[in-house]
């Protein structure tokens, strides 16, 4: 924590679009002697749309005044515009849990970037339905939990996972976790679970997508990072990217390239989430980068 | 036509993979004092796969010896390996017809590139089910045919189109032609009809795709050029590309960007087709670029 | 001009960073019942940096109140923060002149996009030191001036150009104009002249860059659009992009690909400039897209 | 080593272009019952150019017949066309040494990809002029040598490095090794030393390039992997790539993105080198991918 970070926070706002929002927010910040460092805003529609705002600001001694600041903003600004809002201190690392199965490419990339400070987060635990990645995870000094998932005891397993997570994490990353989450887990962490999956043009829904994409001769393969919602793989998209392929790539090579693009896309999505850059607008996202 | 082109040809070969194919083809060319300028080959599978070859070669006085060359290659090499093959003179411009409706972005790009020699082809006619683009087309000195398509007289219209095309074109480009072709037309030009359409991850099949992609908050929009086959939009993909978008792009801007990427992808696909770089392998393509 | 555009304007601001700027600007807009549609801001440095702001706002009857609005903003807000600022009506098309030599790819792309409304501008004239492109330009209904540039009469020619431009254009685009401008012309249009040139990694300064890039075997070729300043090709960069190439591309093909990327980069830079998205910060730009 | 790999080899050929080369090579392979899996060729110029060929072929019991095969090819084919050629068994992992200073991003990526089989190589040692990365390297089971380089004892240090390398490595990777190699080391490993460095449009030669690129407001930052030759950073380029940046990225973020693109570009270059896909043509490369 630098002294600079201890006086920086991220404010996000979503509300019905109307005149005066920016004036109210920036007026409030000015009255507190806060200096806006970055600000982004978006209206989903010039007429009758939703308004989205993210501000990053500096304020002397913010840490000690944080709760008062929050209370006053709520009462004097947020209530008036019926805002859905967050205020996040930049000096506190969010706590993250990673769920994973056997593929380690996305997991390793996250552990590595967290270790070198590229992702400002504490990865407090890795949970897997397989024991294989224990050593790799523990070599980073991160706790590894093996929670097997048996077909008819799925709820039992997830109960254990929820107990491990309970109150301890701000973000859950599915880094190729090959189990479908129950509604209970999803509802406990609304827009706080990020999943990564492969993407193609067109999509190949179902089993063995790389083989089918290869058979169809696609010229691009990609990956999509999205928030997890009830509807499988249909949550708000945070980030996507692709890489060119050709007839020269066999299925094995497509998979290797797919892993590369998956870990890049996931790490970008996580990075943006951690600094409150991703706001949800219905089933899509506003990403202020 | 440069004198150099008059002695250059493209040879493409597809057959069952087996030892000796390259030796036979290159031995034949050597026996004719032909010099291979470019050569690409591909085996779809190391064991039991299909073999694909494209060679570009120089041979003195090839134009005058063309028919003899072709006959001899057929009898001494092609028959032996049961090859599906083409031999295309580089000095003859292929004849192209463009079918279009009202959108002109892809059409204009093709006319323009043909005019400046980037596409080595004679665009002999443009056919449209609307009269709107006549002036734009004729300003390039290209013949414009207006063939309206009425709902219950679709076959009649296509009959007229077939008559116009009959024996006069080597390639048909659907540059945003908003009519579904009948089997008869498709079968008359196997792998000689190229279509362009928008692509997203995931795909949005059906009406109003840009609106739906916008609503889903996709971060990439793209385009796919493919050969037209019986199954709608499911023919072998020749080329794909994407462009990044964000929440800042409204539907109208998505469409503008979509048009840009469509015309780039289509013109690349057409260019590769014209120099015989695209070989069909079942429902995919081998593109030698 | 839609009625919507007649009440929309772009406000840009640059000044020393300090608390209260956004509060003052947004407070002023709110007091005028204006609704902010888009807003972007940037501080070049959290401490002691420059502040940049672009707002797009709606205000009823703005057209009729425009001069009053401007005056009041100047006196009550801009003066206080020593702002460098612009207020641009969205309903007035800026007037553009294009200077060109013989290459027509960038020129045609601009004429075409302006015609179809993708670029919101009136291209009022095209000036060339060669007569070749007259017909192409006039077919768009645009005036073409042929101003030859002789080696020892360069100033004379530029004098004629300045007379043609004088008071009639808001933007000058050098669409492959192969003459170096004099200081007089540059100073008359500060940050209002956009140039496009090829770019490579590394750069190949001087003659025949494509040949030299080809000889060096670069794997990417690109283009840079920048504002013209006194120092040749060293003005603030607005946009850059690249395209992959390989040993398979000969010099001629590199040039074709180079033209494609040049026209894309230039048209993006022009589009952003026209909607006041480009702010200059010393020798770099802040581009709000 | 799979049984399949034990019968696969890569043949590369460079010689003066002339008719009959492919016929001779493929005829020889056919006479040995070898089946060509992949083949790529390139002529640097249709007239008077250099010819480049890479073939990947299968041949039963190749391992046991390897030396005989090599001798016979040399005597019956290579000599005749004055070929510069290589024949590389696909079943033997090349031995690689990595030289590194303090930055670990490229090093870690290579170690990791080698471990998971994405790079088919044995990394036999890591040599650094700093002790910092010992633990990270040894955790992969790879030997770490700390060879300090003092200003006036540079030759002494390199003498030690050469002794460590001597006869033990096929490839040397400079994964951000911040020392200039002496001619002696470079000459000992011609086109067997790969370096990675940052790249911009335009280039910023000298100290502190990211700061200067940031000050110039570049919109793309990139990386170049190349073979090391006598002239510093001027050797044949193997691979390049870029990533978009904007005014929103500060110098620190530019460096993080730069590291990402550096490791991707380096790992691609190394992968291609390992499977003999990179042929040198004067000061450029022919890369058959």
JSON list of C-alpha atoms in Angstrom, two decimals, chain A residues 112 243 256-257 260 263-264, chain D residues 98 105-114 116 118-121 123 171 173-175 194-197 223-226 238-241 259-275 277-278 289:
[
{"chain": "A", "resi": 112, "resn": "UNK", "atom": "CA", "xyz": [1.64, -15.50, -11.60]},
{"chain": "A", "resi": 243, "resn": "UNK", "atom": "CA", "xyz": [-6.46, -15.37, -32.80]},
{"chain": "A", "resi": 256, "resn": "UNK", "atom": "CA", "xyz": [-2.89, -24.69, -27.46]},
{"chain": "A", "resi": 257, "resn": "UNK", "atom": "CA", "xyz": [-3.75, -21.41, -29.16]},
{"chain": "A", "resi": 260, "resn": "UNK", "atom": "CA", "xyz": [-3.28, -18.78, -24.86]},
{"chain": "A", "resi": 263, "resn": "UNK", "atom": "CA", "xyz": [-5.70, -16.82, -20.31]},
{"chain": "A", "resi": 264, "resn": "UNK", "atom": "CA", "xyz": [-5.16, -13.41, -21.87]},
{"chain": "D", "resi": 98, "resn": "UNK", "atom": "CA", "xyz": [18.39, -19.11, -21.65]},
{"chain": "D", "resi": 105, "resn": "UNK", "atom": "CA", "xyz": [8.47, -12.54, -17.68]},
{"chain": "D", "resi": 106, "resn": "UNK", "atom": "CA", "xyz": [9.95, -14.02, -20.85]},
{"chain": "D", "resi": 107, "resn": "UNK", "atom": "CA", "xyz": [12.00, -16.57, -18.92]},
{"chain": "D", "resi": 108, "resn": "UNK", "atom": "CA", "xyz": [8.99, -17.85, -16.96]},
{"chain": "D", "resi": 109, "resn": "UNK", "atom": "CA", "xyz": [6.88, -18.16, -20.08]},
{"chain": "D", "resi": 110, "resn": "UNK", "atom": "CA", "xyz": [9.55, -20.26, -21.78]},
{"chain": "D", "resi": 111, "resn": "UNK", "atom": "CA", "xyz": [10.12, -22.52, -18.76]},
{"chain": "D", "resi": 112, "resn": "UNK", "atom": "CA", "xyz": [6.43, -23.01, -18.40]},
{"chain": "D", "resi": 113, "resn": "UNK", "atom": "CA", "xyz": [5.73, -23.80, -22.04]},
{"chain": "D", "resi": 114, "resn": "UNK", "atom": "CA", "xyz": [8.68, -26.19, -22.15]},
{"chain": "D", "resi": 116, "resn": "UNK", "atom": "CA", "xyz": [3.92, -28.48, -20.50]},
{"chain": "D", "resi": 118, "resn": "UNK", "atom": "CA", "xyz": [4.26, -26.62, -25.89]},
{"chain": "D", "resi": 119, "resn": "UNK", "atom": "CA", "xyz": [7.91, -26.03, -26.69]},
{"chain": "D", "resi": 120, "resn": "UNK", "atom": "CA", "xyz": [9.63, -29.27, -27.69]},
{"chain": "D", "resi": 121, "resn": "UNK", "atom": "CA", "xyz": [13.00, -28.57, -26.07]},
{"chain": "D", "resi": 123, "resn": "UNK", "atom": "CA", "xyz": [16.08, -26.17, -21.30]},
{"chain": "D", "resi": 171, "resn": "UNK", "atom": "CA", "xyz": [19.85, -22.73, -29.20]},
{"chain": "D", "resi": 173, "resn": "UNK", "atom": "CA", "xyz": [17.62, -17.47, -26.02]},
{"chain": "D", "resi": 174, "resn": "UNK", "atom": "CA", "xyz": [18.24, -13.95, -24.75]},
{"chain": "D", "resi": 175, "resn": "UNK", "atom": "CA", "xyz": [15.15, -13.52, -22.60]},
{"chain": "D", "resi": 194, "resn": "UNK", "atom": "CA", "xyz": [17.30, -15.42, -30.53]},
{"chain": "D", "resi": 195, "resn": "UNK", "atom": "CA", "xyz": [16.76, -12.06, -28.87]},
{"chain": "D", "resi": 196, "resn": "UNK", "atom": "CA", "xyz": [13.55, -10.24, -27.95]},
{"chain": "D", "resi": 197, "resn": "UNK", "atom": "CA", "xyz": [13.16, -6.50, -27.72]},
{"chain": "D", "resi": 223, "resn": "UNK", "atom": "CA", "xyz": [7.96, -6.53, -29.75]},
{"chain": "D", "resi": 224, "resn": "UNK", "atom": "CA", "xyz": [10.40, -8.04, -32.21]},
{"chain": "D", "resi": 225, "resn": "UNK", "atom": "CA", "xyz": [12.16, -11.39, -31.98]},
{"chain": "D", "resi": 226, "resn": "UNK", "atom": "CA", "xyz": [15.25, -11.69, -34.15]},
{"chain": "D", "resi": 238, "resn": "UNK", "atom": "CA", "xyz": [11.61, -13.79, -36.96]},
{"chain": "D", "resi": 239, "resn": "UNK", "atom": "CA", "xyz": [8.38, -12.43, -35.51]},
{"chain": "D", "resi": 240, "resn": "UNK", "atom": "CA", "xyz": [6.72, -9.17, -34.51]},
{"chain": "D", "resi": 241, "resn": "UNK", "atom": "CA", "xyz": [3.45, -8.22, -32.92]},
{"chain": "D", "resi": 259, "resn": "UNK", "atom": "CA", "xyz": [6.07, -7.60, -21.25]},
{"chain": "D", "resi": 260, "resn": "UNK", "atom": "CA", "xyz": [2.96, -9.47, -22.35]},
{"chain": "D", "resi": 261, "resn": "UNK", "atom": "CA", "xyz": [3.62, -8.92, -26.01]},
{"chain": "D", "resi": 262, "resn": "UNK", "atom": "CA", "xyz": [7.34, -9.67, -25.59]},
{"chain": "D", "resi": 263, "resn": "UNK", "atom": "CA", "xyz": [6.74, -13.08, -24.14]},
{"chain": "D", "resi": 264, "resn": "UNK", "atom": "CA", "xyz": [4.17, -13.99, -26.75]},
{"chain": "D", "resi": 265, "resn": "UNK", "atom": "CA", "xyz": [6.39, -12.95, -29.63]},
{"chain": "D", "resi": 266, "resn": "UNK", "atom": "CA", "xyz": [9.47, -14.66, -28.18]},
{"chain": "D", "resi": 267, "resn": "UNK", "atom": "CA", "xyz": [7.68, -17.93, -27.50]},
{"chain": "D", "resi": 268, "resn": "UNK", "atom": "CA", "xyz": [6.32, -18.03, -31.06]},
{"chain": "D", "resi": 269, "resn": "UNK", "atom": "CA", "xyz": [9.78, -17.34, -32.51]},
{"chain": "D", "resi": 270, "resn": "UNK", "atom": "CA", "xyz": [11.34, -20.07, -30.37]},
{"chain": "D", "resi": 271, "resn": "UNK", "atom": "CA", "xyz": [8.63, -22.56, -31.26]},
{"chain": "D", "resi": 272, "resn": "UNK", "atom": "CA", "xyz": [9.13, -21.97, -34.97]},
{"chain": "D", "resi": 273, "resn": "UNK", "atom": "CA", "xyz": [12.90, -22.17, -34.67]},
{"chain": "D", "resi": 274, "resn": "UNK", "atom": "CA", "xyz": [12.67, -25.48, -32.83]},
{"chain": "D", "resi": 275, "resn": "UNK", "atom": "CA", "xyz": [10.73, -27.14, -35.63]},
{"chain": "D", "resi": 277, "resn": "UNK", "atom": "CA", "xyz": [10.45, -23.33, -39.67]},
{"chain": "D", "resi": 278, "resn": "UNK", "atom": "CA", "xyz": [12.79, -20.34, -39.88]},
{"chain": "D", "resi": 289, "resn": "UNK", "atom": "CA", "xyz": [4.10, -21.45, -40.58]}
]
